[in-house]
Coordinates of C-alpha atoms and ligand atoms in Angstrom, one line a residue:
M1436 CA 0.3 0.2 0.0
A1437 CA 3.3 2.0 0.5
D1438 CA 2.9 2.4 -3.6
G1439 CA -0.6 4.1 -3.3
L1440 CA -2.3 0.9 -4.7
L1441 CA -4.7 -1.5 -3.3
V1442 CA -5.4 -4.2 -4.7
Q1443 CA -9.0 -6.8 -4.0
T1444 CA -9.7 -10.5 -5.7
D1445 CA -13.3 -11.6 -4.5
G1446 CA -14.0 -14.5 -6.1
A1447 CA -13.7 -13.6 -10.3
I1448 CA -13.3 -10.0 -10.4
A1449 CA -9.9 -8.2 -9.2
T1450 CA -10.5 -4.8 -8.2
L1451 CA -7.8 -2.3 -8.1
T1452 CA -8.1 1.2 -6.3
L1453 CA -5.8 4.3 -6.4
D1454 CA -5.2 5.2 -3.7
R1455 CA -3.5 8.3 -3.0
P1456 CA -6.3 10.2 -2.3
A1457 CA -5.0 13.8 -0.7
A1458 CA -3.3 14.0 -3.7
L1459 CA -6.8 13.4 -5.9
N1460 CA -4.7 9.3 -6.4
A1461 CA -2.3 12.0 -8.9
L1462 CA 0.7 8.7 -10.7
T1463 CA 4.1 9.0 -9.1
V1464 CA 6.5 6.4 -9.9
P1465 CA 5.5 3.9 -7.8
L1466 CA 1.4 3.7 -8.1
K1467 CA 2.7 3.0 -11.9
L1468 CA 5.2 0.6 -11.8
A1469 CA 2.4 -1.1 -9.0
L1470 CA -0.3 -0.4 -10.9
L1471 CA 1.6 -2.1 -14.2
E1472 CA 2.9 -5.4 -11.8
A1473 CA -1.0 -6.0 -10.5
L1474 CA -2.2 -5.4 -14.6
T1475 CA 0.8 -7.9 -15.3
L1476 CA -0.5 -10.5 -12.9
I1477 CA -4.0 -10.6 -13.3
A1478 CA -3.7 -11.0 -17.3
A1479 CA -2.3 -14.2 -16.5
D1480 CA -4.7 -15.4 -13.9
R1481 CA -7.6 -17.7 -15.7
A1482 CA -9.3 -17.2 -12.6
I1483 CA -9.7 -13.3 -12.5
R1484 CA -12.2 -12.8 -15.5
A1485 CA -13.5 -9.4 -14.6
V1486 CA -11.5 -6.3 -13.3
I1487 CA -12.3 -2.6 -11.8
L1488 CA -10.3 0.5 -11.6
T1489 CA -11.4 2.9 -9.6
G1490 CA -10.2 6.0 -6.8
A1491 CA -10.1 6.1 -3.1
G1492 CA -11.8 9.7 -1.6
R1493 CA -13.3 11.9 -4.8
A1494 CA -11.2 11.5 -7.4
F1495 CA -11.2 9.2 -10.1
C1496 CA -6.7 9.7 -11.0
A1497 CA -5.8 13.7 -11.5
G1498 CA -3.2 13.1 -13.4
Q1499 CA 0.8 12.5 -13.4
D1500 CA 2.0 14.0 -9.8
L1501 CA 2.6 16.9 -10.8
A1502 CA 5.2 16.9 -7.3
E1503 CA 7.1 14.6 -8.7
R1504 CA 8.0 17.0 -11.2
D1505 CA 9.5 19.8 -8.8
D1506 CA 12.4 16.7 -8.1
P1507 CA 14.6 17.6 -11.6
A1508 CA 16.2 13.8 -11.7
T1509 CA 12.5 12.9 -12.2
A1510 CA 13.2 11.6 -16.6
P1511 CA 12.2 13.6 -18.9
L1512 CA 8.6 13.3 -19.9
D1513 CA 8.9 11.0 -23.3
V1514 CA 10.3 8.9 -21.3
E1515 CA 8.7 8.9 -18.9
L1516 CA 5.8 8.5 -21.3
R1517 CA 7.6 5.4 -22.9
A1518 CA 8.7 3.7 -19.9
R1519 CA 5.5 4.1 -17.6
Y1520 CA 2.6 5.3 -19.3
H1521 CA 2.5 2.9 -21.9
P1522 CA 2.9 0.1 -20.8
I1523 CA 0.1 0.7 -18.3
I1524 CA -2.6 1.6 -21.3
R1525 CA -1.2 -1.6 -23.4
A1526 CA -2.1 -3.8 -20.5
L1527 CA -5.5 -2.0 -19.9
R1528 CA -6.2 -2.9 -24.0
S1529 CA -3.9 -6.5 -24.4
M1530 CA -5.3 -8.2 -21.4
D1531 CA -8.1 -11.0 -22.4
Q1532 CA -10.2 -10.0 -19.3
P1533 CA -12.5 -6.7 -19.5
V1534 CA -12.1 -3.8 -17.8
I1535 CA -14.6 -1.7 -15.9
A1536 CA -13.6 1.8 -15.1
A1537 CA -15.3 3.3 -11.7
V1538 CA -14.9 6.6 -12.1
N1539 CA -16.2 7.6 -8.8
G1540 CA -14.9 11.4 -9.4
V1541 CA -12.0 13.9 -11.7
A1542 CA -9.9 12.0 -13.9
A1543 CA -7.5 14.6 -15.7
G1544 CA -4.6 14.7 -17.5
A1545 CA -3.3 10.8 -17.9
G1546 CA -5.9 9.8 -15.3
A1547 CA -8.7 10.3 -18.1
S1548 CA -6.2 8.9 -19.9
L1549 CA -6.5 5.2 -18.1
A1550 CA -10.0 5.8 -17.7
F1551 CA -10.7 5.8 -21.5
A1552 CA -8.7 2.4 -21.8
C1553 CA -10.9 0.5 -19.9
D1554 CA -13.6 -1.9 -22.1
L1555 CA -16.4 0.1 -20.0
R1556 CA -16.8 3.1 -18.1
L1557 CA -19.9 4.1 -15.6
A1558 CA -19.2 7.2 -13.7
A1559 CA -20.7 8.0 -10.2
D1560 CA -22.8 11.4 -10.4
T1561 CA -19.7 13.9 -9.2
A1562 CA -17.6 12.8 -11.7
R1563 CA -15.7 15.0 -14.7
F1564 CA -13.1 14.4 -17.3
V1565 CA -10.9 16.9 -18.0
L1566 CA -8.2 17.2 -20.3
A1567 CA -6.0 19.2 -17.8
F1568 CA -3.0 19.3 -20.2
G1569 CA -3.2 22.2 -21.7
R1570 CA -3.2 24.5 -18.5
I1571 CA 0.1 23.5 -18.1
G1572 CA 1.4 23.6 -21.6
L1573 CA 1.7 20.0 -22.2
V1574 CA -0.1 17.9 -24.8
P1575 CA -2.8 15.2 -24.4
D1576 CA -1.3 12.1 -23.7
S1577 CA -0.6 8.4 -23.0
G1578 CA -3.4 7.6 -25.8
A1579 CA -6.0 10.4 -25.2
T1580 CA -5.6 11.5 -28.7
W1581 CA -6.2 8.0 -30.3
F1582 CA -9.2 6.8 -27.6
L1583 CA -11.4 10.2 -27.5
P1584 CA -11.9 10.9 -31.2
R1585 CA -12.9 6.7 -31.1
L1586 CA -14.9 7.3 -27.9
V1587 CA -16.9 10.9 -28.6
G1588 CA -16.5 11.6 -32.3
A1589 CA -13.6 13.9 -33.9
A1590 CA -16.3 17.4 -32.6
R1591 CA -16.2 16.5 -29.4
A1592 CA -12.4 14.8 -29.2
S1593 CA -11.1 18.6 -30.3
E1594 CA -13.4 20.1 -28.1
M1595 CA -12.0 18.6 -24.5
A1596 CA -8.5 18.9 -25.5
L1597 CA -8.1 21.8 -27.0
L1598 CA -10.5 23.8 -24.3
G1599 CA -10.0 21.6 -21.5
D1600 CA -13.0 22.2 -20.1
P1601 CA -14.3 19.8 -17.5
V1602 CA -16.8 16.9 -19.2
D1603 CA -19.9 16.3 -16.6
A1604 CA -21.0 12.9 -15.8
Q1605 CA -24.6 13.6 -17.0
E1606 CA -22.4 15.4 -20.2
A1607 CA -20.0 12.6 -20.6
L1608 CA -23.2 10.0 -20.5
R1609 CA -24.8 12.2 -23.9
I1610 CA -21.5 12.1 -25.6
G1611 CA -21.1 8.4 -25.2
L1612 CA -18.1 8.5 -22.6
V1613 CA -19.8 6.6 -20.5
T1614 CA -22.6 4.6 -20.6
R1615 CA -24.0 4.7 -16.9
V1616 CA -24.3 7.3 -14.7
V1617 CA -25.2 6.4 -11.3
P1618 CA -25.5 7.6 -7.7
G1619 CA -22.0 8.1 -6.1
E1620 CA -22.9 5.5 -3.1
V1621 CA -23.6 3.0 -5.5
L1622 CA -21.0 3.1 -8.0
L1623 CA -19.1 0.4 -7.0
R1624 CA -22.2 -1.6 -6.8
E1625 CA -23.3 -1.5 -10.3
A1626 CA -19.4 -1.9 -11.1
R1627 CA -19.2 -5.3 -8.9
A1628 CA -22.7 -6.3 -10.8
M1629 CA -21.7 -5.5 -14.3
A1630 CA -18.4 -7.8 -13.1
E1631 CA -20.0 -10.0 -12.0
A1632 CA -22.2 -9.8 -15.5
L1633 CA -18.7 -10.7 -17.2
A1634 CA -17.5 -12.6 -14.6
A1635 CA -20.2 -15.3 -15.7
A1636 CA -19.6 -15.5 -19.3
A1637 CA -17.7 -18.1 -21.3
P1638 CA -14.1 -16.1 -20.8
G1639 CA -12.4 -17.0 -24.1
A1640 CA -15.4 -15.5 -25.8
I1641 CA -15.5 -12.4 -24.0
A1642 CA -11.6 -11.9 -24.6
A1643 CA -12.2 -12.4 -27.8
T1644 CA -15.0 -9.6 -28.2
K1645 CA -12.7 -7.2 -26.3
H1646 CA -9.9 -7.3 -28.9
A1647 CA -12.2 -7.8 -31.6
L1648 CA -13.9 -4.7 -30.4
Q1649 CA -10.7 -2.8 -30.1
G1650 CA -9.0 -4.6 -33.7
A1651 CA -12.0 -3.3 -35.7
W1652 CA -11.0 0.4 -35.0
S1653 CA -8.0 0.1 -37.2
I1654 CA -9.5 -2.7 -40.6
D1655 CA -11.7 -2.4 -43.4
L1656 CA -15.5 -4.2 -43.0
D1657 CA -14.0 -7.2 -45.1
A1658 CA -10.9 -7.4 -42.7
A1659 CA -13.5 -7.5 -39.6
L1660 CA -16.1 -10.2 -41.5
E1661 CA -13.1 -12.1 -41.5
E1662 CA -11.7 -11.5 -38.3
E1663 CA -15.2 -12.0 -36.7
A1664 CA -15.3 -15.4 -38.8
R1665 CA -12.2 -16.5 -37.6
L1666 CA -13.0 -16.2 -33.9
Q1667 CA -16.3 -17.9 -34.3
G1668 CA -14.4 -21.1 -35.7
I1669 CA -12.6 -20.7 -32.4
A1670 CA -15.7 -20.5 -30.0
G1671 CA -17.9 -22.2 -31.9
A1672 CA -15.4 -25.1 -30.9
S1673 CA -14.8 -24.7 -27.5
A1674 CA -16.1 -26.4 -24.8
D1675 CA -18.2 -22.9 -23.4
H1676 CA -19.9 -23.1 -26.3
A1677 CA -21.3 -27.2 -26.3
E1678 CA -21.8 -25.6 -22.8
G1679 CA -23.8 -22.7 -23.9
L1680 CA -25.8 -24.8 -25.9
S1681 CA -26.5 -27.4 -23.3
A1682 CA -27.7 -24.9 -21.1
F1683 CA -30.1 -23.2 -23.2
R1684 CA -31.4 -27.1 -23.8
E1685 CA -31.8 -28.0 -21.0
K1686 CA -33.3 -24.0 -19.5
R1687 CA -30.3 -23.5 -16.6
P1688 CA -27.5 -21.2 -16.5
P1689 CA -24.0 -21.8 -18.0
R1690 CA -21.3 -23.0 -16.3
F1691 CA -18.3 -21.5 -18.0
T1692 CA -14.6 -23.2 -17.9
G1693 CA -12.9 -20.8 -19.9
E1694 CA -12.6 -24.9 -21.8
Ligands
T3D653 O1 6.2 12.5 -16.4 C1 4.7 13.3 -17.2 O2 4.7 14.2 -16.4 C2 4.1 12.9 -18.4 C3 2.9 13.1 -18.1 C4 2.1 13.8 -17.8 C5 1.0 12.4 -17.8 C6 -0.3 13.8 -17.4 O3 -1.1 13.4 -16.3 S1 0.2 15.6 -17.5 C7 -1.4 15.9 -16.0 C8 -1.3 16.1 -14.4 N1 -2.7 16.4 -13.5 C9 -2.9 17.9 -14.0 O4 -2.3 18.9 -14.2 C10 -4.4 17.9 -13.1 C11 -3.9 18.8 -11.8 N2 -4.7 18.6 -11.3 C12 -6.2 19.6 -11.6 O5 -6.5 20.4 -12.9 C13 -6.8 19.8 -10.2 O6 -6.5 19.7 -9.2 C14 -8.2 19.1 -10.7 C15 -9.0 19.5 -11.7 C16 -7.9 17.4 -10.5 C17 -9.3 18.3 -9.7 O7 -9.6 20.1 -8.9 P1 -10.6 20.3 -7.8 O8 -10.5 22.3 -7.8 O9 -11.0 19.4 -7.2 O10 -9.2 20.0 -6.3 P2 -7.7 20.4 -6.3 O11 -7.9 21.6 -4.9 O12 -6.5 21.2 -7.5 O13 -6.4 19.5 -5.9 C18 -7.1 18.9 -4.4 C19 -5.3 18.3 -4.0 O14 -4.8 17.3 -4.3 C20 -4.5 19.7 -4.5 O15 -3.6 19.5 -3.0 P3 -3.6 20.1 -1.4 O16 -3.6 21.5 -1.7 O17 -5.2 19.7 -1.1 O18 -2.3 19.8 -0.7 C21 -3.7 19.1 -5.0 O19 -2.9 20.2 -5.0 C22 -4.0 17.7 -5.5 N3 -4.0 17.5 -6.6 C23 -4.3 17.7 -7.6 N4 -3.8 17.4 -8.8 C24 -2.5 16.8 -8.6 C25 -2.3 17.1 -7.3 N5 -1.3 16.8 -6.6 C26 0.1 16.4 -7.2 N6 -0.5 15.7 -9.1 C27 -1.8 16.4 -9.3 N7 -2.2 16.2 -10.5

């Protein structure tokens, strides 16, 4: 916990809580290392089928810890991005398990990018997204320029990135940046219910769906059709598909094993 990350596993669900509330869960080197290590371990753990990423206190994450920047020994920004931010973003994207961002409060700078990189985003009614980079003379990073236009369209992405105005939870819902807004006190319960639904599904199919949705952003329709067929060939031959069919016939819930 000295690193500022709380890792909790309950059944098939892992919850990662950025836990430096006095600094709005801003990202220090130890916290980034701990987050990457946790994501790497979870990615290799077949018993974990869904992940929740959230923040302690009133913030989701305020991005890079700006206090660290007072230290002259700190790595140049491009070096830090390549060394410690990019691996986290890639880990969120490449892991088979779906990751739910439970955005409990402000998500700023790279903290917003973290939420963008997740597969699903739920927000507390007090959440807000701030592309805070411009205010301190920086450019959006950690995937923000790539994710945001794909999530909300070029026009909204440009406004958020260039003006840096906060987008509150209701507006985030309206533009499709989050899929649900709930009162703060039930956010984790909602995220947990969503994670349980994901954990109850066939893990191979969920992983393939996650990767197909990501891959479809950068290929044409013919390639997407072919990729769907390839993945369906694999899913169709799986024991979990056979179990799903049996459960349907027998009118009972399926018991998926990931085989
Ligand atoms: O290595 C690299 O640098 C490259 C990577 C860069 C990626 C980035 O993320 S760059 C962007 C960094 N983040 C920001 O610029 C956001 C800075 N914070 C804010 O703009 C505001 O704090 C918020 C909009 C997030 C929230 O505003 P508000 O009014 O709700 O809270 P506040 O009063 O500003 O902050 C509360 C405390 O959190 C305060 O500390 P104090 O005065 O109570 O002791 C504030 O200093 C601290 N805090 C907030 N953000 C950060 C932070 N401390 C360190 N780093 C932060 N990013």
